[in-house]
């Protein structure tokens, strides 16, 4: 959990779970407690707010909608009305089997309508989407003065060529545009993006 003051970015609270008893460190940690912490597969000694990264899921649709609007690919009158979308020989289903009915960009956000973004993804290059994500602080360190912060990952055509020696395929954008696929962010990056 990360709580920020959106007026100035001040960190109000950061919580990483599972936690540990910090008083054990101030008095000399018991060997059995150290063994318990260091062998725990949930890694209680890691500050997951800055060191671990996760798929942002539908929270990323905020960036996708912004990019679509700013690039003129959608507007307030763009309507999608389908429970699924066929692309590349595959059917991409919305999370709601029966669909959401006629959906504009506002409804696409508050109902989290996947198909709206799948259709947008066929018109948007991954590098355009990546630029908006980076402009909003994803894929880079926030600069918080704590050790170990990682940058996360905002995929792009250059990233894929550099790391996998292959081109980016348009179908991959369908996953990224709804906050899945290779996209990974830290909780503090996501909190900063929302606060902004």
PDB file of N, CA, C and O in Angstrom, residues 97-175:
ATOM      1  N   UNK A  97     -18.895 -11.486 -19.664  1.00  0.00           N
ATOM      2  CA  UNK A  97     -19.225 -12.343 -20.809  1.00  0.00           C
ATOM      3  C   UNK A  97     -20.245 -11.727 -21.752  1.00  0.00           C
ATOM      4  O   UNK A  97     -20.101 -11.782 -22.971  1.00  0.00           O
ATOM      5  N   UNK A  98     -21.305 -11.124 -21.206  1.00  0.00           N
ATOM      6  CA  UNK A  98     -22.363 -10.565 -22.056  1.00  0.00           C
ATOM      7  C   UNK A  98     -22.051  -9.157 -22.545  1.00  0.00           C
ATOM      8  O   UNK A  98     -22.833  -8.565 -23.293  1.00  0.00           O
ATOM      9  N   UNK A  99     -20.923  -8.611 -22.179  1.00  0.00           N
ATOM     10  CA  UNK A  99     -20.550  -7.268 -22.600  1.00  0.00           C
ATOM     11  C   UNK A  99     -21.200  -6.193 -21.752  1.00  0.00           C
ATOM     12  O   UNK A  99     -21.869  -6.486 -20.761  1.00  0.00           O
ATOM     13  N   UNK A 100     -21.016  -4.951 -22.156  1.00  0.00           N
ATOM     14  CA  UNK A 100     -21.464  -3.802 -21.374  1.00  0.00           C
ATOM     15  C   UNK A 100     -22.459  -2.924 -22.121  1.00  0.00           C
ATOM     16  O   UNK A 100     -22.841  -1.874 -21.623  1.00  0.00           O
ATOM     17  N   UNK A 101     -22.837  -3.306 -23.322  1.00  0.00           N
ATOM     18  CA  UNK A 101     -23.714  -2.459 -24.115  1.00  0.00           C
ATOM     19  C   UNK A 101     -22.917  -1.318 -24.725  1.00  0.00           C
ATOM     20  O   UNK A 101     -21.681  -1.296 -24.678  1.00  0.00           O
ATOM     21  N   UNK A 102     -23.599  -0.327 -25.310  1.00  0.00           N
ATOM     22  CA  UNK A 102     -22.895   0.815 -25.917  1.00  0.00           C
ATOM     23  C   UNK A 102     -22.000   1.511 -24.881  1.00  0.00           C
ATOM     24  O   UNK A 102     -22.455   1.875 -23.804  1.00  0.00           O
ATOM     25  N   UNK A 103     -20.730   1.657 -25.236  1.00  0.00           N
ATOM     26  CA  UNK A 103     -19.740   2.166 -24.285  1.00  0.00           C
ATOM     27  C   UNK A 103     -18.929   3.298 -24.890  1.00  0.00           C
ATOM     28  O   UNK A 103     -18.308   3.133 -25.941  1.00  0.00           O
ATOM     29  N   UNK A 104     -18.925   4.437 -24.195  1.00  0.00           N
ATOM     30  CA  UNK A 104     -18.043   5.543 -24.577  1.00  0.00           C
ATOM     31  C   UNK A 104     -16.806   5.499 -23.680  1.00  0.00           C
ATOM     32  O   UNK A 104     -16.663   4.619 -22.829  1.00  0.00           O
ATOM     33  N   UNK A 105     -15.916   6.455 -23.832  1.00  0.00           N
ATOM     34  CA  UNK A 105     -14.651   6.425 -23.098  1.00  0.00           C
ATOM     35  C   UNK A 105     -14.858   6.533 -21.586  1.00  0.00           C
ATOM     36  O   UNK A 105     -14.156   5.871 -20.808  1.00  0.00           O
ATOM     37  N   UNK A 106     -15.827   7.319 -21.143  1.00  0.00           N
ATOM     38  CA  UNK A 106     -16.065   7.446 -19.705  1.00  0.00           C
ATOM     39  C   UNK A 106     -16.551   6.117 -19.130  1.00  0.00           C
ATOM     40  O   UNK A 106     -16.029   5.622 -18.138  1.00  0.00           O
ATOM     41  N   UNK A 107     -17.539   5.526 -19.788  1.00  0.00           N
ATOM     42  CA  UNK A 107     -18.054   4.228 -19.323  1.00  0.00           C
ATOM     43  C   UNK A 107     -16.963   3.156 -19.405  1.00  0.00           C
ATOM     44  O   UNK A 107     -16.887   2.265 -18.562  1.00  0.00           O
ATOM     45  N   UNK A 108     -16.098   3.261 -20.416  1.00  0.00           N
ATOM     46  CA  UNK A 108     -15.026   2.269 -20.568  1.00  0.00           C
ATOM     47  C   UNK A 108     -14.117   2.245 -19.344  1.00  0.00           C
ATOM     48  O   UNK A 108     -13.570   1.200 -18.992  1.00  0.00           O
ATOM     49  N   UNK A 109     -13.973   3.401 -18.703  1.00  0.00           N
ATOM     50  CA  UNK A 109     -13.134   3.478 -17.508  1.00  0.00           C
ATOM     51  C   UNK A 109     -13.870   2.998 -16.262  1.00  0.00           C
ATOM     52  O   UNK A 109     -13.357   2.172 -15.515  1.00  0.00           O
ATOM     53  N   UNK A 110     -15.084   3.493 -16.033  1.00  0.00           N
ATOM     54  CA  UNK A 110     -15.727   3.104 -14.775  1.00  0.00           C
ATOM     55  C   UNK A 110     -16.298   1.701 -14.792  1.00  0.00           C
ATOM     56  O   UNK A 110     -16.505   1.108 -13.732  1.00  0.00           O
ATOM     57  N   UNK A 111     -16.492   1.119 -15.984  1.00  0.00           N
ATOM     58  CA  UNK A 111     -16.923  -0.282 -16.076  1.00  0.00           C
ATOM     59  C   UNK A 111     -15.748  -1.202 -16.456  1.00  0.00           C
ATOM     60  O   UNK A 111     -15.917  -2.407 -16.545  1.00  0.00           O
ATOM     61  N   UNK A 112     -14.596  -0.609 -16.720  1.00  0.00           N
ATOM     62  CA  UNK A 112     -13.391  -1.363 -17.075  1.00  0.00           C
ATOM     63  C   UNK A 112     -13.638  -2.292 -18.274  1.00  0.00           C
ATOM     64  O   UNK A 112     -13.418  -3.495 -18.215  1.00  0.00           O
ATOM     65  N   UNK A 113     -14.058  -1.697 -19.368  1.00  0.00           N
ATOM     66  CA  UNK A 113     -14.483  -2.448 -20.557  1.00  0.00           C
ATOM     67  C   UNK A 113     -13.270  -2.806 -21.422  1.00  0.00           C
ATOM     68  O   UNK A 113     -12.743  -1.973 -22.149  1.00  0.00           O
ATOM     69  N   UNK A 114     -12.856  -4.064 -21.350  1.00  0.00           N
ATOM     70  CA  UNK A 114     -11.679  -4.520 -22.087  1.00  0.00           C
ATOM     71  C   UNK A 114     -11.823  -4.337 -23.598  1.00  0.00           C
ATOM     72  O   UNK A 114     -10.876  -3.901 -24.264  1.00  0.00           O
ATOM     73  N   UNK A 115     -12.974  -4.677 -24.155  1.00  0.00           N
ATOM     74  CA  UNK A 115     -13.154  -4.632 -25.611  1.00  0.00           C
ATOM     75  C   UNK A 115     -12.948  -3.221 -26.158  1.00  0.00           C
ATOM     76  O   UNK A 115     -12.417  -3.045 -27.252  1.00  0.00           O
ATOM     77  N   UNK A 116     -13.321  -2.211 -25.401  1.00  0.00           N
ATOM     78  CA  UNK A 116     -13.093  -0.830 -25.824  1.00  0.00           C
ATOM     79  C   UNK A 116     -11.599  -0.619 -26.102  1.00  0.00           C
ATOM     80  O   UNK A 116     -11.206  -0.023 -27.110  1.00  0.00           O
ATOM     81  N   UNK A 117     -10.764  -1.148 -25.208  1.00  0.00           N
ATOM     82  CA  UNK A 117      -9.316  -0.957 -25.336  1.00  0.00           C
ATOM     83  C   UNK A 117      -8.697  -1.906 -26.347  1.00  0.00           C
ATOM     84  O   UNK A 117      -7.721  -1.547 -27.007  1.00  0.00           O
ATOM     85  N   UNK A 118      -9.259  -3.100 -26.507  1.00  0.00           N
ATOM     86  CA  UNK A 118      -8.764  -3.980 -27.563  1.00  0.00           C
ATOM     87  C   UNK A 118      -8.902  -3.302 -28.920  1.00  0.00           C
ATOM     88  O   UNK A 118      -7.989  -3.322 -29.737  1.00  0.00           O
ATOM     89  N   UNK A 119     -10.045  -2.688 -29.157  1.00  0.00           N
ATOM     90  CA  UNK A 119     -10.251  -1.995 -30.437  1.00  0.00           C
ATOM     91  C   UNK A 119      -9.298  -0.806 -30.567  1.00  0.00           C
ATOM     92  O   UNK A 119      -8.758  -0.555 -31.648  1.00  0.00           O
ATOM     93  N   UNK A 120      -9.094  -0.086 -29.486  1.00  0.00           N
ATOM     94  CA  UNK A 120      -8.153   1.033 -29.510  1.00  0.00           C
ATOM     95  C   UNK A 120      -6.734   0.543 -29.810  1.00  0.00           C
ATOM     96  O   UNK A 120      -5.988   1.186 -30.548  1.00  0.00           O
ATOM     97  N   UNK A 121      -6.369  -0.598 -29.268  1.00  0.00           N
ATOM     98  CA  UNK A 121      -5.018  -1.142 -29.455  1.00  0.00           C
ATOM     99  C   UNK A 121      -4.689  -1.404 -30.913  1.00  0.00           C
ATOM    100  O   UNK A 121      -3.527  -1.317 -31.313  1.00  0.00           O
ATOM    101  N   UNK A 122      -5.701  -1.709 -31.729  1.00  0.00           N
ATOM    102  CA  UNK A 122      -5.438  -1.974 -33.143  1.00  0.00           C
ATOM    103  C   UNK A 122      -5.115  -0.697 -33.902  1.00  0.00           C
ATOM    104  O   UNK A 122      -4.636  -0.759 -35.038  1.00  0.00           O
ATOM    105  N   UNK A 123      -5.355   0.442 -33.273  1.00  0.00           N
ATOM    106  CA  UNK A 123      -5.079   1.730 -33.920  1.00  0.00           C
ATOM    107  C   UNK A 123      -3.899   2.458 -33.294  1.00  0.00           C
ATOM    108  O   UNK A 123      -3.507   3.524 -33.763  1.00  0.00           O
ATOM    109  N   UNK A 124      -3.343   1.909 -32.213  1.00  0.00           N
ATOM    110  CA  UNK A 124      -2.278   2.596 -31.487  1.00  0.00           C
ATOM    111  C   UNK A 124      -0.997   1.760 -31.484  1.00  0.00           C
ATOM    112  O   UNK A 124      -1.021   0.585 -31.123  1.00  0.00           O
ATOM    113  N   UNK A 125       0.085   2.374 -31.851  1.00  0.00           N
ATOM    114  CA  UNK A 125       1.390   1.714 -31.802  1.00  0.00           C
ATOM    115  C   UNK A 125       1.836   1.580 -30.349  1.00  0.00           C
ATOM    116  O   UNK A 125       1.588   2.462 -29.527  1.00  0.00           O
ATOM    117  N   UNK A 126       2.532   0.500 -30.046  1.00  0.00           N
ATOM    118  CA  UNK A 126       3.007   0.288 -28.675  1.00  0.00           C
ATOM    119  C   UNK A 126       3.936   1.411 -28.233  1.00  0.00           C
ATOM    120  O   UNK A 126       3.924   1.811 -27.072  1.00  0.00           O
ATOM    121  N   UNK A 127       4.716   1.970 -29.141  1.00  0.00           N
ATOM    122  CA  UNK A 127       5.647   3.029 -28.754  1.00  0.00           C
ATOM    123  C   UNK A 127       4.920   4.310 -28.355  1.00  0.00           C
ATOM    124  O   UNK A 127       5.408   5.065 -27.512  1.00  0.00           O
ATOM    125  N   UNK A 128       3.760   4.565 -28.928  1.00  0.00           N
ATOM    126  CA  UNK A 128       2.951   5.721 -28.523  1.00  0.00           C
ATOM    127  C   UNK A 128       2.417   5.481 -27.112  1.00  0.00           C
ATOM    128  O   UNK A 128       2.513   6.350 -26.238  1.00  0.00           O
ATOM    129  N   UNK A 129       1.870   4.308 -26.875  1.00  0.00           N
ATOM    130  CA  UNK A 129       1.359   3.964 -25.548  1.00  0.00           C
ATOM    131  C   UNK A 129       2.484   4.012 -24.512  1.00  0.00           C
ATOM    132  O   UNK A 129       2.305   4.548 -23.411  1.00  0.00           O
ATOM    133  N   UNK A 130       3.647   3.501 -24.871  1.00  0.00           N
ATOM    134  CA  UNK A 130       4.804   3.515 -23.965  1.00  0.00           C
ATOM    135  C   UNK A 130       5.230   4.944 -23.632  1.00  0.00           C
ATOM    136  O   UNK A 130       5.593   5.240 -22.490  1.00  0.00           O
ATOM    137  N   UNK A 131       5.174   5.827 -24.610  1.00  0.00           N
ATOM    138  CA  UNK A 131       5.563   7.226 -24.355  1.00  0.00           C
ATOM    139  C   UNK A 131       4.650   7.866 -23.312  1.00  0.00           C
ATOM    140  O   UNK A 131       5.117   8.534 -22.394  1.00  0.00           O
ATOM    141  N   UNK A 132       3.357   7.642 -23.418  1.00  0.00           N
ATOM    142  CA  UNK A 132       2.431   8.197 -22.432  1.00  0.00           C
ATOM    143  C   UNK A 132       2.675   7.579 -21.054  1.00  0.00           C
ATOM    144  O   UNK A 132       2.642   8.285 -20.041  1.00  0.00           O
ATOM    145  N   UNK A 133       2.920   6.287 -21.011  1.00  0.00           N
ATOM    146  CA  UNK A 133       3.188   5.627 -19.724  1.00  0.00           C
ATOM    147  C   UNK A 133       4.444   6.203 -19.075  1.00  0.00           C
ATOM    148  O   UNK A 133       4.449   6.504 -17.874  1.00  0.00           O
ATOM    149  N   UNK A 134       5.501   6.382 -19.859  1.00  0.00           N
ATOM    150  CA  UNK A 134       6.735   6.956 -19.312  1.00  0.00           C
ATOM    151  C   UNK A 134       6.534   8.411 -18.908  1.00  0.00           C
ATOM    152  O   UNK A 134       7.053   8.862 -17.889  1.00  0.00           O
ATOM    153  N   UNK A 135       5.771   9.174 -19.703  1.00  0.00           N
ATOM    154  CA  UNK A 135       5.495  10.570 -19.350  1.00  0.00           C
ATOM    155  C   UNK A 135       4.767  10.675 -18.012  1.00  0.00           C
ATOM    156  O   UNK A 135       4.877  11.689 -17.320  1.00  0.00           O
ATOM    157  N   UNK A 136       4.028   9.628 -17.660  1.00  0.00           N
ATOM    158  CA  UNK A 136       3.299   9.615 -16.388  1.00  0.00           C
ATOM    159  C   UNK A 136       4.062   8.874 -15.294  1.00  0.00           C
ATOM    160  O   UNK A 136       3.498   8.546 -14.249  1.00  0.00           O
ATOM    161  N   UNK A 137       5.347   8.609 -15.520  1.00  0.00           N
ATOM    162  CA  UNK A 137       6.215   8.094 -14.467  1.00  0.00           C
ATOM    163  C   UNK A 137       6.380   6.593 -14.388  1.00  0.00           C
ATOM    164  O   UNK A 137       7.076   6.106 -13.488  1.00  0.00           O
ATOM    165  N   UNK A 138       5.792   5.850 -15.284  1.00  0.00           N
ATOM    166  CA  UNK A 138       5.965   4.397 -15.246  1.00  0.00           C
ATOM    167  C   UNK A 138       7.236   4.014 -16.001  1.00  0.00           C
ATOM    168  O   UNK A 138       7.698   4.732 -16.867  1.00  0.00           O
ATOM    169  N   UNK A 139       7.812   2.885 -15.628  1.00  0.00           N
ATOM    170  CA  UNK A 139       9.015   2.408 -16.300  1.00  0.00           C
ATOM    171  C   UNK A 139      10.279   3.152 -15.917  1.00  0.00           C
ATOM    172  O   UNK A 139      11.293   3.046 -16.593  1.00  0.00           O
ATOM    173  N   UNK A 140      10.233   3.885 -14.810  1.00  0.00           N
ATOM    174  CA  UNK A 140      11.409   4.621 -14.342  1.00  0.00           C
ATOM    175  C   UNK A 140      11.328   4.811 -12.830  1.00  0.00           C
ATOM    176  O   UNK A 140      10.248   4.801 -12.259  1.00  0.00           O
ATOM    177  N   UNK A 141      12.472   4.979 -12.221  1.00  0.00           N
ATOM    178  CA  UNK A 141      12.498   5.188 -10.774  1.00  0.00           C
ATOM    179  C   UNK A 141      11.847   6.525 -10.423  1.00  0.00           C
ATOM    180  O   UNK A 141      11.977   7.488 -11.170  1.00  0.00           O
ATOM    181  N   UNK A 142      11.176   6.571  -9.286  1.00  0.00           N
ATOM    182  CA  UNK A 142      10.534   7.815  -8.857  1.00  0.00           C
ATOM    183  C   UNK A 142      11.524   8.782  -8.242  1.00  0.00           C
ATOM    184  O   UNK A 142      11.258   9.974  -8.181  1.00  0.00           O
ATOM    185  N   UNK A 143      12.645   8.261  -7.749  1.00  0.00           N
ATOM    186  CA  UNK A 143      13.625   9.110  -7.084  1.00  0.00           C
ATOM    187  C   UNK A 143      13.447   9.151  -5.577  1.00  0.00           C
ATOM    188  O   UNK A 143      14.123   9.912  -4.892  1.00  0.00           O
ATOM    189  N   UNK A 144      12.545   8.325  -5.044  1.00  0.00           N
ATOM    190  CA  UNK A 144      12.375   8.276  -3.594  1.00  0.00           C
ATOM    191  C   UNK A 144      13.718   7.923  -2.970  1.00  0.00           C
ATOM    192  O   UNK A 144      14.481   7.124  -3.519  1.00  0.00           O
ATOM    193  N   UNK A 145      14.015   8.527  -1.861  1.00  0.00           N
ATOM    194  CA  UNK A 145      15.338   8.350  -1.266  1.00  0.00           C
ATOM    195  C   UNK A 145      15.374   7.129  -0.349  1.00  0.00           C
ATOM    196  O   UNK A 145      15.652   7.218   0.836  1.00  0.00           O
ATOM    197  N   UNK A 146      15.100   5.976  -0.961  1.00  0.00           N
ATOM    198  CA  UNK A 146      15.193   4.687  -0.296  1.00  0.00           C
ATOM    199  C   UNK A 146      15.991   3.761  -1.205  1.00  0.00           C
ATOM    200  O   UNK A 146      15.869   3.830  -2.428  1.00  0.00           O
ATOM    201  N   UNK A 147      16.810   2.892  -0.628  1.00  0.00           N
ATOM    202  CA  UNK A 147      17.648   2.028  -1.466  1.00  0.00           C
ATOM    203  C   UNK A 147      16.855   0.921  -2.152  1.00  0.00           C
ATOM    204  O   UNK A 147      15.874   0.420  -1.613  1.00  0.00           O
ATOM    205  N   UNK A 148      17.294   0.587  -3.350  1.00  0.00           N
ATOM    206  CA  UNK A 148      16.780  -0.582  -4.042  1.00  0.00           C
ATOM    207  C   UNK A 148      15.610  -0.350  -4.975  1.00  0.00           C
ATOM    208  O   UNK A 148      15.088  -1.310  -5.551  1.00  0.00           O
ATOM    209  N   UNK A 149      15.173   0.891  -5.171  1.00  0.00           N
ATOM    210  CA  UNK A 149      14.022   1.117  -6.040  1.00  0.00           C
ATOM    211  C   UNK A 149      14.335   0.614  -7.457  1.00  0.00           C
ATOM    212  O   UNK A 149      15.391   0.880  -8.003  1.00  0.00           O
ATOM    213  N   UNK A 150      13.374  -0.097  -8.039  1.00  0.00           N
ATOM    214  CA  UNK A 150      13.542  -0.596  -9.404  1.00  0.00           C
ATOM    215  C   UNK A 150      12.694   0.244 -10.360  1.00  0.00           C
ATOM    216  O   UNK A 150      11.724   0.871  -9.936  1.00  0.00           O
ATOM    217  N   UNK A 151      13.030   0.230 -11.657  1.00  0.00           N
ATOM    218  CA  UNK A 151      12.279   1.066 -12.594  1.00  0.00           C
ATOM    219  C   UNK A 151      10.983   0.444 -13.113  1.00  0.00           C
ATOM    220  O   UNK A 151      10.163   1.141 -13.689  1.00  0.00           O
ATOM    221  N   UNK A 152      10.782  -0.856 -12.925  1.00  0.00           N
ATOM    222  CA  UNK A 152       9.626  -1.483 -13.556  1.00  0.00           C
ATOM    223  C   UNK A 152       9.896  -1.651 -15.044  1.00  0.00           C
ATOM    224  O   UNK A 152      11.035  -1.529 -15.497  1.00  0.00           O
ATOM    225  N   UNK A 153       8.837  -1.908 -15.824  1.00  0.00           N
ATOM    226  CA  UNK A 153       9.024  -2.135 -17.254  1.00  0.00           C
ATOM    227  C   UNK A 153       7.831  -1.637 -18.045  1.00  0.00           C
ATOM    228  O   UNK A 153       6.694  -2.031 -17.792  1.00  0.00           O
ATOM    229  N   UNK A 154       8.103  -0.749 -18.986  1.00  0.00           N
ATOM    230  CA  UNK A 154       7.130  -0.334 -19.990  1.00  0.00           C
ATOM    231  C   UNK A 154       7.672  -0.838 -21.316  1.00  0.00           C
ATOM    232  O   UNK A 154       8.683  -0.332 -21.807  1.00  0.00           O
ATOM    233  N   UNK A 155       7.044  -1.860 -21.903  1.00  0.00           N
ATOM    234  CA  UNK A 155       7.589  -2.442 -23.129  1.00  0.00           C
ATOM    235  C   UNK A 155       7.440  -1.530 -24.343  1.00  0.00           C
ATOM    236  O   UNK A 155       6.526  -0.712 -24.414  1.00  0.00           O
ATOM    237  N   UNK A 156       8.351  -1.702 -25.280  1.00  0.00           N
ATOM    238  CA  UNK A 156       8.352  -0.935 -26.525  1.00  0.00           C
ATOM    239  C   UNK A 156       8.981  -1.805 -27.613  1.00  0.00           C
ATOM    240  O   UNK A 156       9.516  -2.882 -27.322  1.00  0.00           O
ATOM    241  N   UNK A 157       8.942  -1.323 -28.839  1.00  0.00           N
ATOM    242  CA  UNK A 157       9.558  -2.095 -29.917  1.00  0.00           C
ATOM    243  C   UNK A 157      11.062  -2.221 -29.693  1.00  0.00           C
ATOM    244  O   UNK A 157      11.635  -3.291 -29.911  1.00  0.00           O
ATOM    245  N   UNK A 158      11.710  -1.151 -29.249  1.00  0.00           N
ATOM    246  CA  UNK A 158      13.158  -1.192 -29.006  1.00  0.00           C
ATOM    247  C   UNK A 158      13.488  -2.149 -27.869  1.00  0.00           C
ATOM    248  O   UNK A 158      14.463  -2.907 -27.952  1.00  0.00           O
ATOM    249  N   UNK A 159      12.694  -2.120 -26.798  1.00  0.00           N
ATOM    250  CA  UNK A 159      12.917  -3.034 -25.663  1.00  0.00           C
ATOM    251  C   UNK A 159      12.843  -4.485 -26.130  1.00  0.00           C
ATOM    252  O   UNK A 159      13.693  -5.302 -25.797  1.00  0.00           O
ATOM    253  N   UNK A 160      11.821  -4.823 -26.925  1.00  0.00           N
ATOM    254  CA  UNK A 160      11.650  -6.212 -27.347  1.00  0.00           C
ATOM    255  C   UNK A 160      12.791  -6.635 -28.259  1.00  0.00           C
ATOM    256  O   UNK A 160      13.299  -7.755 -28.135  1.00  0.00           O
ATOM    257  N   UNK A 161      13.207  -5.775 -29.160  1.00  0.00           N
ATOM    258  CA  UNK A 161      14.313  -6.112 -30.053  1.00  0.00           C
ATOM    259  C   UNK A 161      15.601  -6.303 -29.247  1.00  0.00           C
ATOM    260  O   UNK A 161      16.360  -7.243 -29.490  1.00  0.00           O
ATOM    261  N   UNK A 162      15.834  -5.424 -28.269  1.00  0.00           N
ATOM    262  CA  UNK A 162      17.043  -5.489 -27.448  1.00  0.00           C
ATOM    263  C   UNK A 162      17.058  -6.737 -26.565  1.00  0.00           C
ATOM    264  O   UNK A 162      18.082  -7.403 -26.439  1.00  0.00           O
ATOM    265  N   UNK A 163      15.937  -7.084 -25.955  1.00  0.00           N
ATOM    266  CA  UNK A 163      15.914  -8.180 -24.988  1.00  0.00           C
ATOM    267  C   UNK A 163      15.554  -9.532 -25.584  1.00  0.00           C
ATOM    268  O   UNK A 163      15.987 -10.560 -25.073  1.00  0.00           O
ATOM    269  N   UNK A 164      14.750  -9.539 -26.673  1.00  0.00           N
ATOM    270  CA  UNK A 164      14.291 -10.809 -27.222  1.00  0.00           C
ATOM    271  C   UNK A 164      14.694 -11.006 -28.680  1.00  0.00           C
ATOM    272  O   UNK A 164      14.373 -12.024 -29.281  1.00  0.00           O
ATOM    273  N   UNK A 165      15.345  -9.998 -29.249  1.00  0.00           N
ATOM    274  CA  UNK A 165      15.839 -10.069 -30.634  1.00  0.00           C
ATOM    275  C   UNK A 165      14.739 -10.399 -31.632  1.00  0.00           C
ATOM    276  O   UNK A 165      14.938 -11.150 -32.590  1.00  0.00           O
ATOM    277  N   UNK A 166      13.573  -9.837 -31.393  1.00  0.00           N
ATOM    278  CA  UNK A 166      12.451 -10.050 -32.304  1.00  0.00           C
ATOM    279  C   UNK A 166      11.569  -8.811 -32.314  1.00  0.00           C
ATOM    280  O   UNK A 166      11.661  -7.972 -31.418  1.00  0.00           O
ATOM    281  N   UNK A 167      10.721  -8.723 -33.318  1.00  0.00           N
ATOM    282  CA  UNK A 167       9.863  -7.550 -33.457  1.00  0.00           C
ATOM    283  C   UNK A 167       8.663  -7.613 -32.507  1.00  0.00           C
ATOM    284  O   UNK A 167       8.316  -8.668 -31.992  1.00  0.00           O
ATOM    285  N   UNK A 168       8.050  -6.480 -32.329  1.00  0.00           N
ATOM    286  CA  UNK A 168       6.823  -6.378 -31.537  1.00  0.00           C
ATOM    287  C   UNK A 168       5.652  -6.751 -32.436  1.00  0.00           C
ATOM    288  O   UNK A 168       5.569  -6.299 -33.573  1.00  0.00           O
ATOM    289  N   UNK A 169       4.754  -7.574 -31.933  1.00  0.00           N
ATOM    290  CA  UNK A 169       3.584  -7.981 -32.718  1.00  0.00           C
ATOM    291  C   UNK A 169       2.356  -7.222 -32.234  1.00  0.00           C
ATOM    292  O   UNK A 169       2.167  -7.039 -31.023  1.00  0.00           O
ATOM    293  N   UNK A 170       1.506  -6.750 -33.148  1.00  0.00           N
ATOM    294  CA  UNK A 170       0.336  -5.962 -32.763  1.00  0.00           C
ATOM    295  C   UNK A 170      -0.555  -6.633 -31.721  1.00  0.00           C
ATOM    296  O   UNK A 170      -1.123  -5.964 -30.864  1.00  0.00           O
ATOM    297  N   UNK A 171      -0.647  -7.951 -31.749  1.00  0.00           N
ATOM    298  CA  UNK A 171      -1.466  -8.658 -30.761  1.00  0.00           C
ATOM    299  C   UNK A 171      -0.967  -8.470 -29.342  1.00  0.00           C
ATOM    300  O   UNK A 171      -1.749  -8.535 -28.384  1.00  0.00           O
ATOM    301  N   UNK A 172       0.334  -8.200 -29.188  1.00  0.00           N
ATOM    302  CA  UNK A 172       0.887  -7.972 -27.847  1.00  0.00           C
ATOM    303  C   UNK A 172       0.366  -6.666 -27.249  1.00  0.00           C
ATOM    304  O   UNK A 172       0.222  -6.547 -26.035  1.00  0.00           O
ATOM    305  N   UNK A 173       0.068  -5.715 -28.099  1.00  0.00           N
ATOM    306  CA  UNK A 173      -0.457  -4.431 -27.624  1.00  0.00           C
ATOM    307  C   UNK A 173      -1.823  -4.614 -26.979  1.00  0.00           C
ATOM    308  O   UNK A 173      -2.175  -3.889 -26.050  1.00  0.00           O
ATOM    309  N   UNK A 174      -2.595  -5.605 -27.431  1.00  0.00           N
ATOM    310  CA  UNK A 174      -3.912  -5.855 -26.844  1.00  0.00           C
ATOM    311  C   UNK A 174      -3.806  -6.216 -25.364  1.00  0.00           C
ATOM    312  O   UNK A 174      -4.677  -5.841 -24.582  1.00  0.00           O
ATOM    313  N   UNK A 175      -2.758  -6.911 -24.973  1.00  0.00           N
ATOM    314  CA  UNK A 175      -2.553  -7.233 -23.556  1.00  0.00           C
ATOM    315  C   UNK A 175      -2.058  -6.017 -22.778  1.00  0.00           C
ATOM    316  O   UNK A 175      -2.540  -5.731 -21.681  1.00  0.00           O
TER     317      UNK A 175
END
